[in-house]
Protein backbone atom coordinates (compact mmCIF):
# COMPACT_ATOMS: atom_id res chain seq x y z
CA UNK A 1 0.00 0.00 0.00
CA UNK A 2 1.34 3.41 -0.88
CA UNK A 3 1.78 6.05 1.78
CA UNK A 4 -1.22 8.18 0.86
CA UNK A 5 -3.54 5.15 1.03
CA UNK A 6 -2.10 4.29 4.46
CA UNK A 7 -2.73 7.85 5.68
CA UNK A 8 -6.27 8.06 4.32
CA UNK A 9 -7.26 4.56 5.54
CA UNK A 10 -5.90 5.31 9.03
CA UNK A 11 -7.73 8.64 9.15
CA UNK A 12 -10.97 7.06 7.90
CA UNK A 13 -11.01 4.20 10.42
CA UNK A 14 -9.86 6.56 13.19
CA UNK A 15 -12.66 8.99 12.32
CA UNK A 16 -15.10 6.05 12.39
CA UNK A 17 -13.94 5.20 15.90
CA UNK A 18 -14.38 8.86 16.92
CA UNK A 19 -17.91 8.79 15.50
CA UNK A 20 -19.08 5.75 17.44
CA UNK A 21 -17.07 6.03 20.69
CA UNK A 22 -16.31 8.88 23.14
CA UNK A 23 -12.90 9.41 21.43
CA UNK A 24 -12.62 12.98 20.08
CA UNK A 25 -11.31 13.68 16.60
CA UNK A 26 -8.76 16.40 17.37
CA UNK A 27 -5.74 17.65 15.43
CA UNK A 28 -3.43 15.71 17.78
CA UNK A 29 -5.45 12.51 17.27
CA UNK A 30 -5.43 12.99 13.47
CA UNK A 31 -1.67 13.66 13.48
CA UNK A 32 -1.13 10.50 15.54
CA UNK A 33 -3.25 8.46 13.09
CA UNK A 34 -1.31 9.76 10.09
CA UNK A 35 2.14 9.25 11.63
CA UNK A 36 1.20 5.86 13.10
CA UNK A 37 -0.16 4.90 9.69
CA UNK A 38 3.28 5.45 8.18
CA UNK A 39 5.55 4.34 11.02
CA UNK A 40 5.81 0.58 10.30
CA UNK A 41 7.46 1.39 6.94
CA UNK A 42 10.44 2.82 8.84
CA UNK A 43 12.00 -0.51 7.76
CA UNK A 44 12.18 0.56 4.11
CA UNK A 45 14.59 3.40 3.12
CA UNK A 46 12.58 4.07 -0.06
CA UNK A 47 9.24 4.49 1.74
CA UNK A 48 7.77 7.95 2.35
CA UNK A 49 8.79 7.92 6.01
CA UNK A 50 12.04 6.05 5.32
CA UNK A 51 13.26 8.82 3.02
CA UNK A 52 12.74 11.27 5.88
CA UNK A 53 14.21 9.11 8.63
CA UNK A 54 17.80 10.46 8.49
CA UNK A 55 19.24 7.00 7.89
CA UNK A 56 17.22 5.17 10.56
CA UNK A 57 15.29 3.20 7.93
CA UNK A 58 18.51 1.85 6.43
CA UNK A 59 19.60 0.49 9.81
CA UNK A 60 16.19 -1.03 10.58
CA UNK A 61 16.05 -2.73 7.17
CA UNK A 62 19.57 -4.08 7.66
CA UNK A 63 18.65 -5.51 11.05
CA UNK A 64 15.16 -6.87 10.36
CA UNK A 65 14.39 -6.61 6.61
CA UNK A 66 11.36 -4.89 5.07
CA UNK A 67 8.05 -6.09 6.49
CA UNK A 68 9.84 -7.81 9.33
CA UNK A 69 9.79 -6.78 12.99
CA UNK A 70 7.98 -3.47 12.50
CA UNK A 71 5.02 -5.27 10.88
CA UNK A 72 4.54 -7.75 13.74
CA UNK A 73 2.03 -7.90 16.58
CA UNK A 74 4.98 -7.77 18.98
CA UNK A 75 6.17 -4.38 17.64
CA UNK A 76 2.65 -2.99 17.78
CA UNK A 77 2.08 -4.38 21.28
CA UNK A 78 5.38 -2.97 22.56
CA UNK A 79 4.73 0.49 21.13
CA UNK A 80 1.16 0.47 22.42
CA UNK A 81 2.20 -0.67 25.90
CA UNK A 82 4.91 1.97 26.19
CA UNK A 83 2.95 4.88 24.69
CA UNK A 84 -0.51 4.30 26.09
CA UNK A 85 0.56 3.23 29.57
CA UNK A 86 3.32 5.82 29.98
CA UNK A 87 2.13 8.80 27.94
CA UNK A 88 -1.58 8.51 27.24
CA UNK A 89 -2.86 11.38 25.07
CA UNK A 90 -5.04 11.76 22.00
CA UNK A 91 -1.82 11.89 19.92
CA UNK A 92 -0.44 8.60 21.28
CA UNK A 93 -3.88 6.97 21.01
CA UNK A 94 -4.03 8.01 17.33
CA UNK A 95 -0.48 6.78 16.78
CA UNK A 96 -1.14 3.32 18.23
CA UNK A 97 -4.38 2.98 16.25
CA UNK A 98 -2.71 4.23 13.04
CA UNK A 99 0.11 1.70 13.54
CA UNK A 100 -2.43 -1.11 13.94
CA UNK A 101 -4.33 0.01 10.81
CA UNK A 102 -1.10 0.00 8.80
CA UNK A 103 -0.28 -3.58 9.82
CA UNK A 104 -3.90 -4.56 9.12
CA UNK A 105 -3.78 -2.93 5.67
CA UNK A 106 -0.53 -4.74 4.81
CA UNK A 107 -2.08 -7.97 6.15
CA UNK A 108 -4.71 -7.56 3.43
CA UNK A 109 -2.06 -7.10 0.71
CA UNK A 110 -0.76 -9.99 -1.40
CA UNK A 111 2.67 -9.85 0.29
CA UNK A 112 1.22 -10.33 3.78
CA UNK A 113 2.95 -9.58 7.10
CA UNK A 114 4.95 -11.65 9.64
CA UNK A 115 2.38 -11.15 12.42
CA UNK A 116 4.03 -13.67 14.75
CA UNK A 117 7.64 -12.51 14.31
CA UNK A 118 10.07 -13.55 15.94
CA UNK A 119 8.30 -16.87 16.65
CA UNK A 120 7.57 -17.42 12.99
CA UNK A 121 8.77 -15.70 9.83
CA UNK A 122 5.66 -16.83 8.00
CA UNK A 123 3.83 -13.97 6.34
CA UNK A 124 0.14 -14.06 7.08
CA UNK A 125 -2.41 -12.50 4.80
CA UNK A 126 -6.15 -12.13 4.54
CA UNK A 127 -8.17 -14.41 2.21
CA UNK A 128 -8.93 -11.50 -0.09
CA UNK A 129 -5.86 -9.43 -0.99
CA UNK A 130 -4.88 -6.47 -3.18
CA UNK A 131 -1.60 -5.72 -4.92
CA UNK A 132 0.36 -2.59 -3.95
CA UNK A 133 -0.01 0.24 -6.48
CA UNK A 134 -2.70 -1.70 -8.39
CA UNK A 135 -5.92 -0.24 -9.75
CA UNK A 136 -7.73 -1.87 -6.83
CA UNK A 137 -5.54 0.09 -4.39
CA UNK A 138 -6.56 3.30 -6.15
CA UNK A 139 -10.21 2.28 -5.71
CA UNK A 140 -9.52 1.59 -2.02
CA UNK A 141 -7.92 5.03 -1.67
CA UNK A 142 -11.06 6.79 -2.94
CA UNK A 143 -13.36 4.56 -0.86
CA UNK A 144 -11.43 5.43 2.31
CA UNK A 145 -11.37 9.11 1.32
CA UNK A 146 -15.17 9.07 0.90
CA UNK A 147 -15.56 7.26 4.21
CA UNK A 148 -13.28 9.78 5.94
CA UNK A 149 -15.30 12.73 4.62
CA UNK A 150 -18.52 10.93 5.60
CA UNK A 151 -17.37 10.42 9.21
CA UNK A 152 -16.04 13.99 9.45
CA UNK A 153 -19.38 15.40 8.39
CA UNK A 154 -21.48 12.89 10.36
CA UNK A 155 -20.37 13.02 13.95
CA UNK A 156 -16.60 12.40 14.16
CA UNK A 157 -16.13 16.00 15.25
CA UNK A 158 -18.02 17.18 18.29
CA UNK A 159 -19.48 20.68 18.24
CA UNK A 160 -17.32 21.88 21.11
CA UNK A 161 -14.04 20.42 20.05
CA UNK A 162 -14.31 21.35 16.41
CA UNK A 163 -10.61 21.97 16.05
CA UNK A 164 -10.23 20.19 12.80
CA UNK A 165 -11.32 21.48 9.38
CA UNK A 166 -14.85 22.60 10.21
ZN1 LIG B 1 4.02 -1.53 5.52
PDB file of C-alpha atoms and ligand atoms in Angstrom:
ATOM      1  CA  UNK A   1       0.000   0.000   0.000  1.00  0.00           C
ATOM      2  CA  UNK A   2       1.337   3.409  -0.877  1.00  0.00           C
ATOM      3  CA  UNK A   3       1.777   6.054   1.776  1.00  0.00           C
ATOM      4  CA  UNK A   4      -1.218   8.177   0.864  1.00  0.00           C
ATOM      5  CA  UNK A   5      -3.538   5.146   1.032  1.00  0.00           C
ATOM      6  CA  UNK A   6      -2.102   4.291   4.459  1.00  0.00           C
ATOM      7  CA  UNK A   7      -2.731   7.849   5.679  1.00  0.00           C
ATOM      8  CA  UNK A   8      -6.273   8.058   4.325  1.00  0.00           C
ATOM      9  CA  UNK A   9      -7.261   4.564   5.542  1.00  0.00           C
ATOM     10  CA  UNK A  10      -5.902   5.311   9.034  1.00  0.00           C
ATOM     11  CA  UNK A  11      -7.733   8.642   9.150  1.00  0.00           C
ATOM     12  CA  UNK A  12     -10.973   7.063   7.897  1.00  0.00           C
ATOM     13  CA  UNK A  13     -11.015   4.198  10.419  1.00  0.00           C
ATOM     14  CA  UNK A  14      -9.856   6.560  13.190  1.00  0.00           C
ATOM     15  CA  UNK A  15     -12.662   8.988  12.318  1.00  0.00           C
ATOM     16  CA  UNK A  16     -15.102   6.047  12.385  1.00  0.00           C
ATOM     17  CA  UNK A  17     -13.939   5.200  15.897  1.00  0.00           C
ATOM     18  CA  UNK A  18     -14.380   8.863  16.919  1.00  0.00           C
ATOM     19  CA  UNK A  19     -17.906   8.789  15.495  1.00  0.00           C
ATOM     20  CA  UNK A  20     -19.085   5.751  17.444  1.00  0.00           C
ATOM     21  CA  UNK A  21     -17.070   6.033  20.685  1.00  0.00           C
ATOM     22  CA  UNK A  22     -16.309   8.878  23.144  1.00  0.00           C
ATOM     23  CA  UNK A  23     -12.901   9.405  21.430  1.00  0.00           C
ATOM     24  CA  UNK A  24     -12.616  12.981  20.081  1.00  0.00           C
ATOM     25  CA  UNK A  25     -11.313  13.677  16.605  1.00  0.00           C
ATOM     26  CA  UNK A  26      -8.764  16.399  17.372  1.00  0.00           C
ATOM     27  CA  UNK A  27      -5.735  17.654  15.430  1.00  0.00           C
ATOM     28  CA  UNK A  28      -3.432  15.709  17.785  1.00  0.00           C
ATOM     29  CA  UNK A  29      -5.455  12.507  17.271  1.00  0.00           C
ATOM     30  CA  UNK A  30      -5.429  12.985  13.470  1.00  0.00           C
ATOM     31  CA  UNK A  31      -1.666  13.663  13.482  1.00  0.00           C
ATOM     32  CA  UNK A  32      -1.134  10.496  15.537  1.00  0.00           C
ATOM     33  CA  UNK A  33      -3.250   8.461  13.095  1.00  0.00           C
ATOM     34  CA  UNK A  34      -1.306   9.764  10.093  1.00  0.00           C
ATOM     35  CA  UNK A  35       2.143   9.252  11.626  1.00  0.00           C
ATOM     36  CA  UNK A  36       1.199   5.856  13.100  1.00  0.00           C
ATOM     37  CA  UNK A  37      -0.165   4.898   9.688  1.00  0.00           C
ATOM     38  CA  UNK A  38       3.279   5.453   8.177  1.00  0.00           C
ATOM     39  CA  UNK A  39       5.550   4.341  11.015  1.00  0.00           C
ATOM     40  CA  UNK A  40       5.812   0.578  10.305  1.00  0.00           C
ATOM     41  CA  UNK A  41       7.464   1.389   6.941  1.00  0.00           C
ATOM     42  CA  UNK A  42      10.441   2.824   8.837  1.00  0.00           C
ATOM     43  CA  UNK A  43      12.004  -0.507   7.764  1.00  0.00           C
ATOM     44  CA  UNK A  44      12.184   0.564   4.111  1.00  0.00           C
ATOM     45  CA  UNK A  45      14.585   3.401   3.120  1.00  0.00           C
ATOM     46  CA  UNK A  46      12.579   4.067  -0.062  1.00  0.00           C
ATOM     47  CA  UNK A  47       9.244   4.493   1.736  1.00  0.00           C
ATOM     48  CA  UNK A  48       7.770   7.950   2.347  1.00  0.00           C
ATOM     49  CA  UNK A  49       8.785   7.922   6.008  1.00  0.00           C
ATOM     50  CA  UNK A  50      12.042   6.046   5.322  1.00  0.00           C
ATOM     51  CA  UNK A  51      13.256   8.820   3.021  1.00  0.00           C
ATOM     52  CA  UNK A  52      12.738  11.274   5.883  1.00  0.00           C
ATOM     53  CA  UNK A  53      14.212   9.112   8.631  1.00  0.00           C
ATOM     54  CA  UNK A  54      17.803  10.463   8.491  1.00  0.00           C
ATOM     55  CA  UNK A  55      19.242   7.004   7.888  1.00  0.00           C
ATOM     56  CA  UNK A  56      17.223   5.171  10.563  1.00  0.00           C
ATOM     57  CA  UNK A  57      15.288   3.197   7.930  1.00  0.00           C
ATOM     58  CA  UNK A  58      18.512   1.845   6.433  1.00  0.00           C
ATOM     59  CA  UNK A  59      19.596   0.491   9.811  1.00  0.00           C
ATOM     60  CA  UNK A  60      16.187  -1.025  10.581  1.00  0.00           C
ATOM     61  CA  UNK A  61      16.054  -2.727   7.174  1.00  0.00           C
ATOM     62  CA  UNK A  62      19.569  -4.076   7.663  1.00  0.00           C
ATOM     63  CA  UNK A  63      18.647  -5.506  11.052  1.00  0.00           C
ATOM     64  CA  UNK A  64      15.162  -6.868  10.358  1.00  0.00           C
ATOM     65  CA  UNK A  65      14.393  -6.613   6.614  1.00  0.00           C
ATOM     66  CA  UNK A  66      11.364  -4.894   5.072  1.00  0.00           C
ATOM     67  CA  UNK A  67       8.046  -6.089   6.486  1.00  0.00           C
ATOM     68  CA  UNK A  68       9.838  -7.806   9.327  1.00  0.00           C
ATOM     69  CA  UNK A  69       9.793  -6.784  12.986  1.00  0.00           C
ATOM     70  CA  UNK A  70       7.976  -3.468  12.502  1.00  0.00           C
ATOM     71  CA  UNK A  71       5.023  -5.272  10.882  1.00  0.00           C
ATOM     72  CA  UNK A  72       4.540  -7.747  13.744  1.00  0.00           C
ATOM     73  CA  UNK A  73       2.028  -7.904  16.581  1.00  0.00           C
ATOM     74  CA  UNK A  74       4.983  -7.774  18.976  1.00  0.00           C
ATOM     75  CA  UNK A  75       6.171  -4.379  17.644  1.00  0.00           C
ATOM     76  CA  UNK A  76       2.653  -2.991  17.776  1.00  0.00           C
ATOM     77  CA  UNK A  77       2.085  -4.381  21.282  1.00  0.00           C
ATOM     78  CA  UNK A  78       5.376  -2.974  22.556  1.00  0.00           C
ATOM     79  CA  UNK A  79       4.726   0.493  21.125  1.00  0.00           C
ATOM     80  CA  UNK A  80       1.160   0.473  22.416  1.00  0.00           C
ATOM     81  CA  UNK A  81       2.196  -0.666  25.897  1.00  0.00           C
ATOM     82  CA  UNK A  82       4.908   1.975  26.194  1.00  0.00           C
ATOM     83  CA  UNK A  83       2.953   4.882  24.691  1.00  0.00           C
ATOM     84  CA  UNK A  84      -0.512   4.297  26.093  1.00  0.00           C
ATOM     85  CA  UNK A  85       0.564   3.230  29.569  1.00  0.00           C
ATOM     86  CA  UNK A  86       3.316   5.819  29.983  1.00  0.00           C
ATOM     87  CA  UNK A  87       2.126   8.802  27.935  1.00  0.00           C
ATOM     88  CA  UNK A  88      -1.580   8.515  27.239  1.00  0.00           C
ATOM     89  CA  UNK A  89      -2.863  11.380  25.071  1.00  0.00           C
ATOM     90  CA  UNK A  90      -5.037  11.756  22.001  1.00  0.00           C
ATOM     91  CA  UNK A  91      -1.820  11.891  19.917  1.00  0.00           C
ATOM     92  CA  UNK A  92      -0.442   8.596  21.281  1.00  0.00           C
ATOM     93  CA  UNK A  93      -3.875   6.967  21.012  1.00  0.00           C
ATOM     94  CA  UNK A  94      -4.026   8.007  17.334  1.00  0.00           C
ATOM     95  CA  UNK A  95      -0.481   6.778  16.775  1.00  0.00           C
ATOM     96  CA  UNK A  96      -1.138   3.316  18.234  1.00  0.00           C
ATOM     97  CA  UNK A  97      -4.378   2.975  16.255  1.00  0.00           C
ATOM     98  CA  UNK A  98      -2.709   4.232  13.044  1.00  0.00           C
ATOM     99  CA  UNK A  99       0.107   1.705  13.537  1.00  0.00           C
ATOM    100  CA  UNK A 100      -2.430  -1.112  13.940  1.00  0.00           C
ATOM    101  CA  UNK A 101      -4.335   0.006  10.806  1.00  0.00           C
ATOM    102  CA  UNK A 102      -1.098   0.004   8.797  1.00  0.00           C
ATOM    103  CA  UNK A 103      -0.280  -3.584   9.817  1.00  0.00           C
ATOM    104  CA  UNK A 104      -3.905  -4.561   9.122  1.00  0.00           C
ATOM    105  CA  UNK A 105      -3.780  -2.933   5.667  1.00  0.00           C
ATOM    106  CA  UNK A 106      -0.533  -4.737   4.809  1.00  0.00           C
ATOM    107  CA  UNK A 107      -2.080  -7.967   6.153  1.00  0.00           C
ATOM    108  CA  UNK A 108      -4.707  -7.565   3.429  1.00  0.00           C
ATOM    109  CA  UNK A 109      -2.056  -7.098   0.714  1.00  0.00           C
ATOM    110  CA  UNK A 110      -0.763  -9.991  -1.398  1.00  0.00           C
ATOM    111  CA  UNK A 111       2.675  -9.851   0.287  1.00  0.00           C
ATOM    112  CA  UNK A 112       1.219 -10.326   3.778  1.00  0.00           C
ATOM    113  CA  UNK A 113       2.954  -9.578   7.102  1.00  0.00           C
ATOM    114  CA  UNK A 114       4.946 -11.654   9.644  1.00  0.00           C
ATOM    115  CA  UNK A 115       2.385 -11.155  12.423  1.00  0.00           C
ATOM    116  CA  UNK A 116       4.033 -13.670  14.753  1.00  0.00           C
ATOM    117  CA  UNK A 117       7.641 -12.508  14.307  1.00  0.00           C
ATOM    118  CA  UNK A 118      10.072 -13.549  15.938  1.00  0.00           C
ATOM    119  CA  UNK A 119       8.301 -16.870  16.654  1.00  0.00           C
ATOM    120  CA  UNK A 120       7.568 -17.418  12.991  1.00  0.00           C
ATOM    121  CA  UNK A 121       8.773 -15.700   9.833  1.00  0.00           C
ATOM    122  CA  UNK A 122       5.657 -16.833   7.996  1.00  0.00           C
ATOM    123  CA  UNK A 123       3.829 -13.966   6.336  1.00  0.00           C
ATOM    124  CA  UNK A 124       0.139 -14.058   7.081  1.00  0.00           C
ATOM    125  CA  UNK A 125      -2.414 -12.502   4.800  1.00  0.00           C
ATOM    126  CA  UNK A 126      -6.150 -12.128   4.538  1.00  0.00           C
ATOM    127  CA  UNK A 127      -8.171 -14.410   2.206  1.00  0.00           C
ATOM    128  CA  UNK A 128      -8.932 -11.496  -0.091  1.00  0.00           C
ATOM    129  CA  UNK A 129      -5.864  -9.429  -0.992  1.00  0.00           C
ATOM    130  CA  UNK A 130      -4.877  -6.472  -3.180  1.00  0.00           C
ATOM    131  CA  UNK A 131      -1.602  -5.718  -4.919  1.00  0.00           C
ATOM    132  CA  UNK A 132       0.355  -2.592  -3.951  1.00  0.00           C
ATOM    133  CA  UNK A 133      -0.008   0.240  -6.481  1.00  0.00           C
ATOM    134  CA  UNK A 134      -2.701  -1.703  -8.389  1.00  0.00           C
ATOM    135  CA  UNK A 135      -5.922  -0.239  -9.750  1.00  0.00           C
ATOM    136  CA  UNK A 136      -7.726  -1.871  -6.834  1.00  0.00           C
ATOM    137  CA  UNK A 137      -5.541   0.085  -4.393  1.00  0.00           C
ATOM    138  CA  UNK A 138      -6.563   3.305  -6.153  1.00  0.00           C
ATOM    139  CA  UNK A 139     -10.210   2.282  -5.714  1.00  0.00           C
ATOM    140  CA  UNK A 140      -9.516   1.588  -2.024  1.00  0.00           C
ATOM    141  CA  UNK A 141      -7.916   5.030  -1.671  1.00  0.00           C
ATOM    142  CA  UNK A 142     -11.065   6.790  -2.941  1.00  0.00           C
ATOM    143  CA  UNK A 143     -13.357   4.563  -0.859  1.00  0.00           C
ATOM    144  CA  UNK A 144     -11.426   5.432   2.314  1.00  0.00           C
ATOM    145  CA  UNK A 145     -11.373   9.114   1.321  1.00  0.00           C
ATOM    146  CA  UNK A 146     -15.166   9.071   0.900  1.00  0.00           C
ATOM    147  CA  UNK A 147     -15.556   7.258   4.212  1.00  0.00           C
ATOM    148  CA  UNK A 148     -13.275   9.780   5.936  1.00  0.00           C
ATOM    149  CA  UNK A 149     -15.304  12.730   4.623  1.00  0.00           C
ATOM    150  CA  UNK A 150     -18.519  10.934   5.600  1.00  0.00           C
ATOM    151  CA  UNK A 151     -17.372  10.422   9.208  1.00  0.00           C
ATOM    152  CA  UNK A 152     -16.043  13.988   9.448  1.00  0.00           C
ATOM    153  CA  UNK A 153     -19.377  15.400   8.389  1.00  0.00           C
ATOM    154  CA  UNK A 154     -21.477  12.888  10.361  1.00  0.00           C
ATOM    155  CA  UNK A 155     -20.366  13.024  13.951  1.00  0.00           C
ATOM    156  CA  UNK A 156     -16.596  12.402  14.163  1.00  0.00           C
ATOM    157  CA  UNK A 157     -16.134  16.005  15.250  1.00  0.00           C
ATOM    158  CA  UNK A 158     -18.019  17.180  18.287  1.00  0.00           C
ATOM    159  CA  UNK A 159     -19.483  20.676  18.238  1.00  0.00           C
ATOM    160  CA  UNK A 160     -17.324  21.875  21.110  1.00  0.00           C
ATOM    161  CA  UNK A 161     -14.040  20.417  20.049  1.00  0.00           C
ATOM    162  CA  UNK A 162     -14.309  21.348  16.406  1.00  0.00           C
ATOM    163  CA  UNK A 163     -10.607  21.967  16.049  1.00  0.00           C
ATOM    164  CA  UNK A 164     -10.228  20.190  12.801  1.00  0.00           C
ATOM    165  CA  UNK A 165     -11.324  21.476   9.382  1.00  0.00           C
ATOM    166  CA  UNK A 166     -14.851  22.597  10.209  1.00  0.00           C
TER     167      UNK A 166
HETATM  168 ZN1  LIG B   1       4.018  -1.535   5.524  1.00  0.00          ZN
END
